[in-house]
Coordinates of C-alpha atoms in Angstrom, one line a residue:
M1 CA -27.2 -18.0 -61.7
P2 CA -28.8 -16.5 -58.6
I3 CA -26.1 -13.8 -58.5
G4 CA -26.7 -13.0 -62.1
L5 CA -30.4 -12.7 -61.6
G6 CA -29.8 -10.5 -58.6
L7 CA -27.6 -8.2 -60.6
I8 CA -30.2 -8.0 -63.4
A9 CA -32.9 -7.1 -60.8
V10 CA -30.7 -4.4 -59.3
V11 CA -29.9 -2.9 -62.7
G12 CA -33.6 -3.0 -63.6
L13 CA -34.6 -1.3 -60.4
I14 CA -31.9 1.5 -61.0
V15 CA -33.2 2.1 -64.5
L16 CA -36.8 2.1 -63.3
A17 CA -36.1 4.5 -60.5
N18 CA -34.5 6.9 -62.9
L19 CA -37.5 6.7 -65.3
V20 CA -39.8 7.4 -62.4
E21 CA -37.6 10.3 -61.4
A22 CA -37.6 11.6 -65.0
S23 CA -41.4 11.4 -65.2
K24 CA -41.9 13.7 -62.2
N25 CA -45.2 11.8 -61.7
K26 CA -46.2 11.5 -58.0
R27 CA -48.4 8.5 -58.8
Y28 CA -45.4 6.6 -60.3
S29 CA -43.3 7.6 -57.3
R30 CA -45.9 6.2 -54.9
L31 CA -46.1 3.0 -56.9
F32 CA -42.3 2.7 -56.8
T33 CA -42.4 3.1 -53.0
W34 CA -44.9 0.2 -52.9
L35 CA -42.7 -1.9 -55.2
L36 CA -39.7 -1.4 -52.8
L37 CA -42.0 -2.4 -49.8
L38 CA -43.2 -5.5 -51.7
I39 CA -39.5 -6.5 -52.3
N40 CA -38.3 -5.9 -48.8
I41 CA -41.1 -7.3 -46.7
P42 CA -40.5 -10.9 -48.0
V43 CA -36.8 -10.4 -47.4
L44 CA -37.6 -9.4 -43.8
L45 CA -39.9 -12.4 -43.2
F46 CA -37.4 -14.8 -44.8
G47 CA -34.6 -13.5 -42.6
F48 CA -36.6 -14.0 -39.4
M49 CA -37.7 -17.4 -40.6
L50 CA -34.0 -18.5 -41.0
A51 CA -33.1 -17.0 -37.6
L52 CA -36.0 -18.6 -35.7
L53 CA -36.4 -22.0 -37.3
P54 CA -34.7 -24.9 -35.4
L55 CA -31.3 -25.7 -36.8
N56 CA -32.1 -29.4 -37.3
L57 CA -35.1 -28.4 -39.5
L58 CA -33.0 -26.1 -41.7
I59 CA -30.4 -28.9 -42.1
D60 CA -33.1 -31.4 -43.0
L61 CA -34.6 -29.0 -45.6
S62 CA -31.3 -28.3 -47.2
T63 CA -30.5 -32.1 -47.4
A64 CA -34.0 -32.9 -48.8
S65 CA -33.5 -30.3 -51.5
G66 CA -30.2 -32.0 -52.5
T67 CA -28.1 -29.1 -51.4
S68 CA -25.8 -28.7 -48.4
F69 CA -24.9 -25.3 -47.0
S70 CA -22.2 -24.8 -44.4
L71 CA -23.7 -21.8 -42.8
N72 CA -24.3 -20.3 -39.4
W73 CA -28.1 -20.2 -40.1
Q74 CA -29.1 -18.0 -37.2
N75 CA -26.5 -15.3 -38.1
A76 CA -27.3 -15.6 -41.8
G77 CA -31.0 -15.1 -40.9
M78 CA -30.4 -12.1 -38.8
S79 CA -28.2 -10.5 -41.6
V80 CA -31.0 -11.1 -44.1
A81 CA -33.6 -9.8 -41.7
F82 CA -31.5 -6.6 -41.2
M83 CA -31.6 -6.0 -44.9
G84 CA -35.4 -6.4 -45.0
V85 CA -36.0 -4.2 -41.9
W86 CA -33.7 -1.5 -43.2
G87 CA -35.3 -1.7 -46.7
V88 CA -38.8 -1.3 -45.3
V89 CA -37.9 1.5 -42.9
V90 CA -36.0 3.7 -45.4
T91 CA -38.7 3.1 -48.0
L92 CA -41.3 4.8 -45.8
P93 CA -41.5 8.6 -46.6
P94 CA -41.4 9.7 -43.0
S95 CA -38.1 7.9 -42.5
R96 CA -36.6 9.5 -45.6
R97 CA -37.7 12.9 -44.5
F98 CA -35.9 12.4 -41.2
L99 CA -32.7 11.1 -43.0
A100 CA -32.9 14.1 -45.3
R101 CA -32.2 16.3 -42.2
L102 CA -28.9 14.4 -41.7
L103 CA -27.8 13.7 -45.3
P104 CA -27.9 15.7 -48.5
L105 CA -30.6 13.5 -50.1
D106 CA -34.0 14.2 -51.5
A107 CA -36.7 12.6 -49.5
T108 CA -39.1 12.5 -52.5
S109 CA -36.6 11.0 -54.9
A110 CA -37.2 7.4 -56.1
V111 CA -33.5 7.1 -57.0
H112 CA -32.4 8.2 -53.5
A113 CA -34.9 5.8 -51.9
L114 CA -33.4 2.9 -53.9
G115 CA -29.9 4.1 -53.0
L116 CA -30.8 3.9 -49.3
V117 CA -32.2 0.4 -49.7
L118 CA -29.1 -0.8 -51.6
A119 CA -26.8 0.8 -49.0
G120 CA -28.5 -1.4 -46.3
Y121 CA -28.1 -4.5 -48.5
L122 CA -24.4 -3.7 -48.8
V123 CA -24.0 -3.5 -45.0
G124 CA -26.2 -6.6 -44.6
N125 CA -24.0 -8.6 -47.0
T126 CA -20.9 -7.6 -45.1
L127 CA -22.6 -8.6 -41.8
F128 CA -23.4 -12.0 -43.4
S129 CA -19.8 -12.5 -44.4
L130 CA -18.4 -11.5 -41.0
T131 CA -20.7 -13.8 -39.1
Q132 CA -19.9 -17.0 -41.1
G133 CA -16.4 -17.5 -39.7
G134 CA -13.2 -15.7 -38.7
L135 CA -9.9 -15.3 -40.3
E136 CA -8.9 -18.9 -39.7
E137 CA -11.8 -20.2 -41.7
L138 CA -11.2 -17.7 -44.5
A139 CA -7.5 -18.6 -44.7
E140 CA -8.6 -22.2 -45.4
T141 CA -11.1 -21.3 -48.1
A142 CA -9.4 -18.2 -49.8
V143 CA -9.2 -18.5 -53.5
S144 CA -7.0 -16.3 -55.6
T145 CA -8.7 -13.7 -57.8
S146 CA -7.8 -13.2 -61.4
I147 CA -7.3 -9.8 -63.0
Y148 CA -10.3 -10.5 -65.2
E149 CA -12.6 -10.9 -62.3
I150 CA -11.4 -7.6 -60.8
L151 CA -11.9 -5.9 -64.2
L152 CA -15.4 -7.3 -64.4
M153 CA -16.4 -6.2 -60.9
Q154 CA -15.0 -2.7 -61.5
T155 CA -16.8 -2.4 -64.8
L156 CA -20.0 -3.4 -63.0
F157 CA -19.3 -0.6 -60.4
A158 CA -18.8 1.9 -63.2
A159 CA -22.0 0.8 -65.0
I160 CA -24.1 1.1 -61.8
A161 CA -22.7 4.6 -61.3
L162 CA -23.6 5.7 -64.8
L163 CA -27.0 4.1 -64.6
G164 CA -27.6 5.5 -61.1
V165 CA -27.1 9.1 -62.2
G166 CA -29.5 8.6 -65.0
L167 CA -27.4 8.3 -68.1
Y168 CA -29.7 8.3 -71.1
T169 CA -32.8 8.1 -68.8
R170 CA -32.8 11.6 -67.3
R171 CA -29.3 13.0 -68.1
S172 CA -27.3 13.4 -71.2
P173 CA -23.7 12.2 -71.3
G174 CA -22.5 15.7 -70.6
E175 CA -24.9 16.1 -67.7
A176 CA -23.9 12.7 -66.3
K177 CA -20.3 13.6 -66.5
T178 CA -20.9 16.8 -64.6
R179 CA -23.0 15.0 -62.0
L180 CA -20.3 12.4 -61.5
G181 CA -17.7 15.2 -60.9
L182 CA -15.5 14.3 -63.9
A183 CA -13.3 17.1 -65.0
R184 CA -9.7 17.4 -66.3
P185 CA -7.5 17.8 -63.2
T186 CA -5.1 20.7 -63.1
K187 CA -1.3 20.3 -62.5
R188 CA -1.8 21.6 -59.0
Q189 CA -4.5 19.0 -58.3
L190 CA -2.3 16.3 -59.5
L191 CA 0.6 17.5 -57.3
I192 CA -1.7 17.6 -54.3
G193 CA -3.0 14.2 -55.2
S194 CA 0.5 12.8 -55.4
A195 CA 1.3 14.1 -51.9
W196 CA -1.9 12.4 -50.6
I197 CA -0.8 9.1 -52.2
M198 CA 2.4 9.1 -50.2
V199 CA 0.5 10.1 -47.0
L200 CA -2.1 7.3 -47.4
V201 CA 0.6 4.7 -48.1
L202 CA 2.5 5.8 -45.0
L203 CA -0.8 5.6 -43.0
Q204 CA -1.3 2.1 -44.3
G205 CA 2.2 1.1 -43.2
V206 CA 1.8 2.7 -39.7
A207 CA -1.6 1.0 -39.1
G208 CA -0.2 -2.3 -40.2
G209 CA 2.8 -1.9 -37.9
I210 CA 0.5 -1.0 -35.0
W211 CA -1.7 -4.1 -35.6
M212 CA 1.4 -6.3 -35.8
L213 CA 2.4 -5.1 -32.4
M214 CA -1.1 -5.5 -31.0
D215 CA -1.9 -9.0 -32.5
S216 CA 0.9 -10.4 -34.7
T217 CA -0.9 -13.7 -35.3
Q218 CA -4.0 -12.1 -36.7
A219 CA -2.0 -9.5 -38.7
E220 CA 0.1 -12.3 -40.3
L221 CA -3.0 -14.3 -41.0
L222 CA -4.6 -11.4 -42.8
E223 CA -1.5 -10.7 -44.7
G224 CA -1.4 -14.3 -45.8
I225 CA -5.0 -14.2 -46.9
S226 CA -4.4 -11.0 -48.9
N227 CA -1.4 -12.5 -50.6
D228 CA -3.4 -15.7 -51.5
L229 CA -6.2 -13.6 -53.0
I230 CA -3.9 -11.6 -55.3
S231 CA -1.4 -14.4 -55.9
N232 CA -2.3 -14.5 -59.6
I233 CA -1.5 -10.8 -59.9
D234 CA 2.3 -10.7 -60.0
T235 CA 3.4 -8.6 -63.0
L236 CA 3.7 -4.8 -63.5
P237 CA 1.1 -4.7 -66.3
E238 CA -1.5 -6.5 -64.1
W239 CA -0.9 -4.2 -61.2
I240 CA -1.3 -1.2 -63.5
L241 CA -4.6 -2.6 -64.7
L242 CA -5.8 -3.4 -61.2
A243 CA -4.9 0.0 -59.9
A244 CA -6.6 1.8 -62.8
A245 CA -9.7 -0.4 -62.7
T246 CA -10.3 -0.1 -58.9
G247 CA -9.6 3.6 -59.0
I248 CA -12.0 4.3 -61.8
G249 CA -14.8 1.8 -60.8
E250 CA -14.9 2.5 -57.0
E251 CA -14.5 6.2 -57.3
L252 CA -17.2 6.6 -60.0
L253 CA -19.5 4.6 -57.7
F254 CA -18.7 5.9 -54.3
R255 CA -17.4 9.4 -54.7
G256 CA -19.0 10.2 -58.1
A257 CA -22.5 8.8 -57.8
I258 CA -23.1 8.1 -54.1
Q259 CA -21.4 10.9 -52.2
P260 CA -23.5 13.8 -53.5
V261 CA -26.5 11.9 -52.1
F262 CA -25.2 10.6 -48.8
G263 CA -22.4 13.0 -47.9
V264 CA -18.7 12.5 -47.3
G265 CA -18.9 10.7 -43.9
F266 CA -21.7 8.2 -44.7
T267 CA -20.1 7.4 -48.1
A268 CA -16.8 6.7 -46.4
L269 CA -18.5 4.4 -44.0
L270 CA -20.1 2.5 -46.9
F271 CA -16.7 2.4 -48.6
A272 CA -15.1 0.9 -45.5
T273 CA -18.0 -1.6 -45.2
A274 CA -17.5 -2.7 -48.7
H275 CA -13.8 -3.5 -47.9
V276 CA -14.5 -5.3 -44.5
Q277 CA -14.2 -8.9 -45.8
Y278 CA -12.1 -10.2 -42.9
G279 CA -13.4 -8.6 -39.8
I280 CA -12.9 -5.3 -37.9
T281 CA -9.2 -4.5 -37.7
P282 CA -7.0 -1.4 -37.6
I283 CA -6.9 -1.6 -41.4
T284 CA -10.7 -1.0 -41.4
F285 CA -10.2 2.4 -39.8
V286 CA -7.5 3.2 -42.4
V287 CA -9.9 2.4 -45.2
F288 CA -12.5 4.7 -43.5
I289 CA -9.9 7.5 -43.3
I290 CA -9.0 6.9 -47.0
G291 CA -12.7 7.2 -47.8
I292 CA -12.8 10.6 -46.0
V293 CA -9.7 11.9 -47.8
L294 CA -11.0 10.8 -51.2
G295 CA -14.4 12.3 -50.4
L296 CA -12.8 15.7 -49.5
I297 CA -10.7 15.6 -52.6
R298 CA -13.9 15.0 -54.7
R299 CA -15.7 17.8 -52.8
H300 CA -13.0 20.4 -53.2
Y301 CA -11.6 19.4 -56.6
N302 CA -13.3 16.6 -58.6
T303 CA -13.8 12.9 -58.9
T304 CA -11.0 12.6 -61.5
T305 CA -8.5 13.7 -58.9
S306 CA -9.9 11.2 -56.4
I307 CA -9.5 8.5 -59.1
F308 CA -5.9 9.5 -59.6
V309 CA -5.2 9.3 -55.8
H310 CA -7.1 6.0 -55.4
A311 CA -5.3 4.4 -58.4
G312 CA -1.9 5.7 -57.4
Y313 CA -2.3 4.5 -53.8
N314 CA -3.2 1.0 -55.0
F315 CA -0.3 1.0 -57.6
V316 CA 2.3 2.0 -54.9
L317 CA 1.0 -0.8 -52.6
G318 CA 1.2 -3.2 -55.5
M319 CA 4.8 -2.2 -56.3
L320 CA 5.8 -2.6 -52.7
S321 CA 4.1 -6.1 -52.7
L322 CA 6.1 -7.1 -55.9
L323 CA 9.3 -5.8 -54.3
A324 CA 8.7 -7.8 -51.2
L325 CA 8.0 -10.9 -53.3
Q326 CA 11.2 -10.5 -55.3
M327 CA 13.2 -10.0 -52.1
E328 CA 11.8 -13.2 -50.6
Q329 CA 12.7 -15.1 -53.8
M330 CA 16.3 -13.7 -53.7
V331 CA 16.7 -14.6 -50.0
G332 CA 15.1 -18.0 -50.6

């Protein structure tokens, strides 16, 4: 229920920000700035409270309320406080004017202000996950993900991208399509994309091999976690669905909606952050490089081509995973 309410709140804020943008009313823009401050200041205070209150008191409070959370409370509090501090800072107009010198964003835009706030929440959520235990703990609690859960998440990404660029609030479907960089790819673009798929798959393999040489225990542990998470996805049709869904959902959000506001580098950093569930590893750097490549493809060609590359990359990795599974079964 809290997650559902949070998603409703985010969607509501995205729609409201676009309506404010469409109105071109400075008073509404100022009121939206105050709304973001009113949201982030309590988050900031709550985070510091969690970080500074004695651990015994927090445990007693959770027990008294009939709930029991196995958390590193101090780290959780600092992660939440980071979200609040970031949200407050980037909401202030002087901060946005400074960032506008570094990024291709509009310092006066309500939509861009909300985008900055949500970017901080994405990073804060990742920090929260990373500070609650290492790979060993995750290996014990990893639960396989169904194809339906993946489709739902990617549909949500696509919906946020469409709402974020103002579909039906400040842009028509055609204008939203252009803003997202969707266009029919040429044969040349598809050939170039196919070459990039092979390069990125090779890069993934090289990085995995290097990490195996550096720390074989951690590399094998991560591989085991990844296999557990996708253990229910073991057929060709499911991998086709997964590859297509992640390609469309993530590319519409990151390269289509976010990149024109934050630029290639910052968007790639957010993309890598969204995929850092298990800690900072050589694979994290690979994901960042993939984000850069996809960003450049979107910049020089279109988002449709980056969708093709992203989906193709995931599909090839899936086929290699199925092949490895079949070989293990044959040997076994």
